[in-house]
Amino acid sequence: MIDQLVRDNIKAMEAYASARHDFTGKGQVFLDANESPFPNGLNRYPDPLQTKVLHRLAALTGIDKDQIILGNGSDEIIDLVLRTFCEPKQDNIIVCPPTYGMYKVSAAINNIEIRQAPLQENFQLDLEGIAENISQRSKIIFICSPNNPSGNLLNRMDIESLLKSFNGIVFVDEAYIDFANQVSLIDLLDRHTNLIISQTFSKARASAGIRLGVAFASKTIITYLRKIKPPYNINDLTAKAAIDQLDDSKFQTNINKIVTQRIYLAEEISKISFVKKIFKSDANFLLIKVDNANMRYQQLLEKEIVVRNRSKELHCNDCLRITVGTNQENLFLLKTLKALQ
Ligand SMILES: *Cc1c(COP(=O)(O)O)cnc(C)c1O
């Protein structure tokens, strides 16, 4: 079934064969890739198979390494998935606003039609709205859980029902799953070959600077994504930083700190008179509704606190999105908010 969804040119093409791919056996002297012979730790091309990081992630998640691919951020994964499945000017994707902006941007760059099936006002999926938008040429439904900018988890049963009923790819973006009160959908991979789960090193793993995204999917999907990925998309510095990060003993403690702070922040912010609503969050940020988002945004900026004004997004009138910071940063935010007139 997956093969039928893939673009014909992607099926027909031959993948780039890098120098290091071209031989089996053990090399002593590498005169095959026109690299510099002078060692400085980075003079060799990185491993196109991403072996070390994949090995670690496989051990950590229990997912076979042939079911994992790494990208230069989730953004590259999103682009790879679009280019594997969507024929420009013919196929379409479905997104559920308000949500992460890159699905649309990446589709637009690739000249792929975007169909919108907005979330309901409670920020849950509108399964009927999605069904109405699906056509013969719908290839991917992008879902973000916990959702950005609303912060909530989407109902797992709704996602499962899409996985069963939709004949295309269901892409679930789990950038914030580590902060959530629910586990990843990774356990559904066994049952659904049309599921792609993306995660990232940019949030809970505290490594936005290294640009590393991870996708989990059926072996068939991963094989196609690997076929079209830039051969050296994960550089040696990133791979090394990723391994170090996966060894970081503070990972879970830091997540717990953020979650504790999120709960504290929500409680304190709810006492502020101009705050109308705080949306329930399973992420490392809070979406709050205020009396006048543009004004409050500017007032915070004058105090050198930068938050995200999301008022123009669907169902987000007068909403600000605030990332949970350190205890000290949060106290400064609260003090500032409380002093605003
Ligand atoms: C931050 C974020 C990402 C991360 O993207 P990277 O390219 O991996 O940094 C992915 N998805 C969502 C919904 C996000 O908010």
mmCIF file of N, CA and C in Angstrom, residues 117-199:
data_model
loop_
_atom_site.group_PDB
_atom_site.id
_atom_site.type_symbol
_atom_site.label_atom_id
_atom_site.label_comp_id
_atom_site.label_asym_id
_atom_site.label_seq_id
_atom_site.Cartn_x
_atom_site.Cartn_y
_atom_site.Cartn_z
ATOM 1 N N ALA A 117 -8.305 21.598 7.565
ATOM 2 C CA ALA A 117 -9.430 21.074 8.348
ATOM 3 C C ALA A 117 -9.184 21.513 9.784
ATOM 4 N N PRO A 118 -9.666 22.739 10.122
ATOM 5 C CA PRO A 118 -9.336 23.321 11.430
ATOM 6 C C PRO A 118 -9.664 22.417 12.603
ATOM 7 N N LEU A 119 -8.897 22.558 13.649
ATOM 8 C CA LEU A 119 -9.230 21.912 14.919
ATOM 9 C C LEU A 119 -10.534 22.527 15.429
ATOM 10 N N GLN A 120 -11.228 21.792 16.274
ATOM 11 C CA GLN A 120 -12.413 22.360 16.909
ATOM 12 C C GLN A 120 -11.962 23.422 17.915
ATOM 13 N N GLU A 121 -12.921 24.127 18.481
ATOM 14 C CA GLU A 121 -12.547 25.205 19.405
ATOM 15 C C GLU A 121 -11.842 24.691 20.656
ATOM 16 N N ASN A 122 -12.062 23.429 20.968
ATOM 17 C CA ASN A 122 -11.333 22.842 22.105
ATOM 18 C C ASN A 122 -9.964 22.295 21.666
ATOM 19 N N PHE A 123 -9.574 22.643 20.449
ATOM 20 C CA PHE A 123 -8.278 22.258 19.870
ATOM 21 C C PHE A 123 -8.126 20.751 19.676
ATOM 22 N N GLN A 124 -9.250 20.049 19.536
ATOM 23 C CA GLN A 124 -9.196 18.625 19.171
ATOM 24 C C GLN A 124 -9.523 18.469 17.692
ATOM 25 N N LEU A 125 -9.130 17.332 17.127
ATOM 26 C CA LEU A 125 -9.361 17.083 15.701
ATOM 27 C C LEU A 125 -10.848 17.087 15.368
ATOM 28 N N ASP A 126 -11.165 17.620 14.198
ATOM 29 C CA ASP A 126 -12.518 17.562 13.666
ATOM 30 C C ASP A 126 -12.510 16.462 12.600
ATOM 31 N N LEU A 127 -12.833 15.255 13.019
ATOM 32 C CA LEU A 127 -12.713 14.107 12.105
ATOM 33 C C LEU A 127 -13.619 14.246 10.884
ATOM 34 N N GLU A 128 -14.805 14.826 11.094
ATOM 35 C CA GLU A 128 -15.698 15.028 9.945
ATOM 36 C C GLU A 128 -15.120 16.035 8.978
ATOM 37 N N GLY A 129 -14.602 17.124 9.520
ATOM 38 C CA GLY A 129 -13.977 18.162 8.688
ATOM 39 C C GLY A 129 -12.809 17.582 7.889
ATOM 40 N N ILE A 130 -12.040 16.716 8.518
ATOM 41 C CA ILE A 130 -10.924 16.082 7.815
ATOM 42 C C ILE A 130 -11.470 15.199 6.694
ATOM 43 N N ALA A 131 -12.479 14.384 7.025
ATOM 44 C CA ALA A 131 -13.059 13.467 6.025
ATOM 45 C C ALA A 131 -13.584 14.243 4.822
ATOM 46 N N GLU A 132 -14.203 15.391 5.072
ATOM 47 C CA GLU A 132 -14.744 16.194 3.963
ATOM 48 C C GLU A 132 -13.648 16.720 3.051
ATOM 49 N N ASN A 133 -12.473 16.916 3.600
ATOM 50 C CA ASN A 133 -11.370 17.477 2.800
ATOM 51 C C ASN A 133 -10.566 16.426 2.035
ATOM 52 N N ILE A 134 -10.733 15.180 2.420
ATOM 53 C CA ILE A 134 -9.927 14.127 1.794
ATOM 54 C C ILE A 134 -10.411 13.866 0.367
ATOM 55 N N SER A 135 -9.445 13.851 -0.552
ATOM 56 C CA SER A 135 -9.772 13.496 -1.939
ATOM 57 C C SER A 135 -8.905 12.320 -2.340
ATOM 58 N N GLN A 136 -9.094 11.853 -3.556
ATOM 59 C CA GLN A 136 -8.264 10.779 -4.101
ATOM 60 C C GLN A 136 -6.780 11.124 -4.034
ATOM 61 N N ARG A 137 -6.495 12.429 -4.113
ATOM 62 C CA ARG A 137 -5.098 12.856 -4.195
ATOM 63 C C ARG A 137 -4.568 13.380 -2.863
ATOM 64 N N SER A 138 -5.257 13.080 -1.784
ATOM 65 C CA SER A 138 -4.746 13.457 -0.465
ATOM 66 C C SER A 138 -3.708 12.436 -0.034
ATOM 67 N N LYS A 139 -2.502 12.888 0.217
ATOM 68 C CA LYS A 139 -1.422 11.951 0.532
ATOM 69 C C LYS A 139 -1.031 11.931 2.005
ATOM 70 N N ILE A 140 -1.077 13.108 2.644
ATOM 71 C CA ILE A 140 -0.584 13.177 4.026
ATOM 72 C C ILE A 140 -1.528 14.025 4.880
ATOM 73 N N ILE A 141 -1.802 13.566 6.090
ATOM 74 C CA ILE A 141 -2.460 14.408 7.093
ATOM 75 C C ILE A 141 -1.419 14.723 8.162
ATOM 76 N N PHE A 142 -1.172 16.014 8.379
ATOM 77 C CA PHE A 142 -0.210 16.430 9.399
ATOM 78 C C PHE A 142 -0.949 16.725 10.703
ATOM 79 N N ILE A 143 -0.470 16.088 11.759
ATOM 80 C CA ILE A 143 -1.076 16.240 13.078
ATOM 81 C C ILE A 143 0.035 16.545 14.073
ATOM 82 N N CYS A 144 -0.242 17.424 14.992
ATOM 83 C CA CYS A 144 0.790 17.822 15.951
ATOM 84 C C CYS A 144 0.246 17.572 17.349
ATOM 85 N N SER A 145 0.922 16.687 18.104
ATOM 86 C CA SER A 145 0.409 16.320 19.424
ATOM 87 C C SER A 145 1.561 16.057 20.398
ATOM 88 N N PRO A 146 1.711 16.838 21.453
ATOM 89 C CA PRO A 146 0.942 18.018 21.819
ATOM 90 C C PRO A 146 1.038 19.088 20.724
ATOM 91 N N ASN A 147 -0.075 19.807 20.547
ATOM 92 C CA ASN A 147 -0.141 20.754 19.443
ATOM 93 C C ASN A 147 0.526 22.091 19.791
ATOM 94 N N ASN A 148 1.193 22.629 18.812
ATOM 95 C CA ASN A 148 1.734 23.981 18.900
ATOM 96 C C ASN A 148 0.845 24.841 18.006
ATOM 97 N N PRO A 149 0.229 25.914 18.470
ATOM 98 C CA PRO A 149 0.490 26.683 19.694
ATOM 99 C C PRO A 149 -0.435 26.384 20.869
ATOM 100 N N SER A 150 -1.357 25.427 20.771
ATOM 101 C CA SER A 150 -2.344 25.305 21.842
ATOM 102 C C SER A 150 -1.804 24.530 23.056
ATOM 103 N N GLY A 151 -0.868 23.626 22.832
ATOM 104 C CA GLY A 151 -0.219 22.931 23.951
ATOM 105 C C GLY A 151 -0.866 21.610 24.350
ATOM 106 N N ASN A 152 -2.061 21.323 23.830
ATOM 107 C CA ASN A 152 -2.771 20.105 24.258
ATOM 108 C C ASN A 152 -2.391 18.880 23.438
ATOM 109 N N LEU A 153 -2.559 17.725 24.082
ATOM 110 C CA LEU A 153 -2.463 16.450 23.361
ATOM 111 C C LEU A 153 -3.735 16.253 22.547
ATOM 112 N N LEU A 154 -3.629 15.643 21.393
ATOM 113 C CA LEU A 154 -4.826 15.279 20.634
ATOM 114 C C LEU A 154 -5.269 13.892 21.093
ATOM 115 N N ASN A 155 -6.579 13.650 21.031
ATOM 116 C CA ASN A 155 -7.095 12.360 21.481
ATOM 117 C C ASN A 155 -6.492 11.222 20.670
ATOM 118 N N ARG A 156 -5.926 10.284 21.408
ATOM 119 C CA ARG A 156 -5.276 9.154 20.763
ATOM 120 C C ARG A 156 -6.262 8.335 19.922
ATOM 121 N N MET A 157 -7.498 8.229 20.402
ATOM 122 C CA MET A 157 -8.495 7.451 19.649
ATOM 123 C C MET A 157 -8.797 8.108 18.304
ATOM 124 N N ASP A 158 -8.809 9.434 18.261
ATOM 125 C CA ASP A 158 -9.045 10.139 16.994
ATOM 126 C C ASP A 158 -7.919 9.839 16.005
ATOM 127 N N ILE A 159 -6.686 9.864 16.506
ATOM 128 C CA ILE A 159 -5.536 9.599 15.631
ATOM 129 C C ILE A 159 -5.598 8.158 15.136
ATOM 130 N N GLU A 160 -5.940 7.247 16.037
ATOM 131 C CA GLU A 160 -6.048 5.843 15.625
ATOM 132 C C GLU A 160 -7.137 5.648 14.580
ATOM 133 N N SER A 161 -8.216 6.398 14.736
ATOM 134 C CA SER A 161 -9.289 6.240 13.764
ATOM 135 C C SER A 161 -8.844 6.767 12.394
ATOM 136 N N LEU A 162 -8.056 7.852 12.374
ATOM 137 C CA LEU A 162 -7.513 8.339 11.096
ATOM 138 C C LEU A 162 -6.562 7.322 10.472
ATOM 139 N N LEU A 163 -5.731 6.724 11.326
ATOM 140 C CA LEU A 163 -4.773 5.731 10.822
ATOM 141 C C LEU A 163 -5.491 4.582 10.128
ATOM 142 N N LYS A 164 -6.649 4.235 10.663
ATOM 143 C CA LYS A 164 -7.411 3.122 10.087
ATOM 144 C C LYS A 164 -8.164 3.542 8.840
ATOM 145 N N SER A 165 -8.745 4.738 8.868
ATOM 146 C CA SER A 165 -9.656 5.097 7.765
ATOM 147 C C SER A 165 -8.953 5.770 6.595
ATOM 148 N N PHE A 166 -7.823 6.420 6.819
ATOM 149 C CA PHE A 166 -7.176 7.196 5.757
ATOM 150 C C PHE A 166 -6.197 6.318 4.978
ATOM 151 N N ASN A 167 -6.309 6.383 3.672
ATOM 152 C CA ASN A 167 -5.434 5.564 2.818
ATOM 153 C C ASN A 167 -4.103 6.223 2.494
ATOM 154 N N GLY A 168 -3.776 7.285 3.201
ATOM 155 C CA GLY A 168 -2.489 7.941 2.979
ATOM 156 C C GLY A 168 -1.662 7.889 4.252
ATOM 157 N N ILE A 169 -0.717 8.830 4.339
ATOM 158 C CA ILE A 169 0.203 8.875 5.478
ATOM 159 C C ILE A 169 -0.362 9.760 6.590
ATOM 160 N N VAL A 170 -0.302 9.276 7.810
ATOM 161 C CA VAL A 170 -0.627 10.123 8.959
ATOM 162 C C VAL A 170 0.694 10.486 9.635
ATOM 163 N N PHE A 171 1.026 11.776 9.586
ATOM 164 C CA PHE A 171 2.289 12.275 10.132
ATOM 165 C C PHE A 171 1.990 12.891 11.491
ATOM 166 N N VAL A 172 2.523 12.294 12.550
ATOM 167 C CA VAL A 172 2.271 12.827 13.889
ATOM 168 C C VAL A 172 3.550 13.466 14.428
ATOM 169 N N ASP A 173 3.473 14.761 14.640
ATOM 170 C CA ASP A 173 4.626 15.533 15.112
ATOM 171 C C ASP A 173 4.609 15.536 16.639
ATOM 172 N N GLU A 174 5.574 14.839 17.230
ATOM 173 C CA GLU A 174 5.647 14.741 18.694
ATOM 174 C C GLU A 174 6.802 15.555 19.269
ATOM 175 N N ALA A 175 6.979 16.767 18.758
ATOM 176 C CA ALA A 175 8.094 17.600 19.222
ATOM 177 C C ALA A 175 8.064 17.810 20.741
ATOM 178 N N TYR A 176 6.852 17.812 21.316
ATOM 179 C CA TYR A 176 6.720 18.140 22.747
ATOM 180 C C TYR A 176 6.335 16.944 23.607
ATOM 181 N N ILE A 177 6.415 15.741 23.059
ATOM 182 C CA ILE A 177 5.861 14.579 23.758
ATOM 183 C C ILE A 177 6.525 14.325 25.114
ATOM 184 N N ASP A 178 7.806 14.706 25.255
ATOM 185 C CA ASP A 178 8.506 14.438 26.520
ATOM 186 C C ASP A 178 7.921 15.203 27.703
ATOM 187 N N PHE A 179 7.190 16.284 27.397
ATOM 188 C CA PHE A 179 6.590 17.071 28.483
ATOM 189 C C PHE A 179 5.171 16.617 28.791
ATOM 190 N N ALA A 180 4.690 15.640 28.043
ATOM 191 C CA ALA A 180 3.274 15.281 28.110
ATOM 192 C C ALA A 180 3.014 14.223 29.162
ATOM 193 N N ASN A 181 1.768 14.197 29.513
ATOM 194 C CA ASN A 181 1.263 13.314 30.527
ATOM 195 C C ASN A 181 0.813 12.000 29.896
ATOM 196 N N GLN A 182 1.357 11.706 28.724
ATOM 197 C CA GLN A 182 0.949 10.517 27.977
ATOM 198 C C GLN A 182 2.154 10.075 27.162
ATOM 199 N N VAL A 183 2.213 8.789 26.848
ATOM 200 C CA VAL A 183 3.386 8.313 26.115
ATOM 201 C C VAL A 183 3.241 8.552 24.617
ATOM 202 N N SER A 184 4.356 8.401 23.918
ATOM 203 C CA SER A 184 4.411 8.535 22.469
ATOM 204 C C SER A 184 3.501 7.505 21.784
ATOM 205 N N LEU A 185 3.144 7.805 20.551
ATOM 206 C CA LEU A 185 2.350 6.845 19.770
ATOM 207 C C LEU A 185 3.225 5.780 19.106
ATOM 208 N N ILE A 186 4.502 5.776 19.473
ATOM 209 C CA ILE A 186 5.450 4.837 18.876
ATOM 210 C C ILE A 186 4.945 3.392 18.899
ATOM 211 N N ASP A 187 4.198 3.040 19.940
ATOM 212 C CA ASP A 187 3.708 1.659 20.041
ATOM 213 C C ASP A 187 2.696 1.311 18.945
ATOM 214 N N LEU A 188 2.208 2.334 18.231
ATOM 215 C CA LEU A 188 1.256 2.050 17.140
ATOM 216 C C LEU A 188 1.954 1.689 15.828
ATOM 217 N N LEU A 189 3.281 1.863 15.788
ATOM 218 C CA LEU A 189 4.013 1.617 14.533
ATOM 219 C C LEU A 189 3.830 0.180 14.042
ATOM 220 N N ASP A 190 3.776 -0.749 14.984
ATOM 221 C CA ASP A 190 3.622 -2.155 14.619
ATOM 222 C C ASP A 190 2.349 -2.430 13.844
ATOM 223 N N ARG A 191 1.298 -1.702 14.205
ATOM 224 C CA ARG A 191 -0.021 -1.977 13.629
ATOM 225 C C ARG A 191 -0.326 -1.130 12.403
ATOM 226 N N HIS A 192 0.381 0.016 12.247
ATOM 227 C CA HIS A 192 0.000 0.939 11.174
ATOM 228 C C HIS A 192 1.206 1.317 10.320
ATOM 229 N N THR A 193 1.260 0.753 9.111
ATOM 230 C CA THR A 193 2.410 1.039 8.243
ATOM 231 C C THR A 193 2.341 2.443 7.653
ATOM 232 N N ASN A 194 1.205 3.131 7.796
ATOM 233 C CA ASN A 194 1.084 4.489 7.241
ATOM 234 C C ASN A 194 1.354 5.585 8.267
ATOM 235 N N LEU A 195 1.908 5.199 9.417
ATOM 236 C CA LEU A 195 2.187 6.181 10.478
ATOM 237 C C LEU A 195 3.637 6.652 10.417
ATOM 238 N N ILE A 196 3.822 7.968 10.469
ATOM 239 C CA ILE A 196 5.163 8.533 10.664
ATOM 240 C C ILE A 196 5.115 9.369 11.935
ATOM 241 N N ILE A 197 6.060 9.124 12.828
ATOM 242 C CA ILE A 197 6.144 9.915 14.058
ATOM 243 C C ILE A 197 7.426 10.722 14.013
ATOM 244 N N SER A 198 7.315 12.023 14.197
ATOM 245 C CA SER A 198 8.556 12.802 14.228
ATOM 246 C C SER A 198 8.779 13.362 15.623
ATOM 247 N N GLN A 199 10.039 13.336 16.012
ATOM 248 C CA GLN A 199 10.452 13.925 17.283
ATOM 249 C C GLN A 199 11.677 14.791 16.998
#
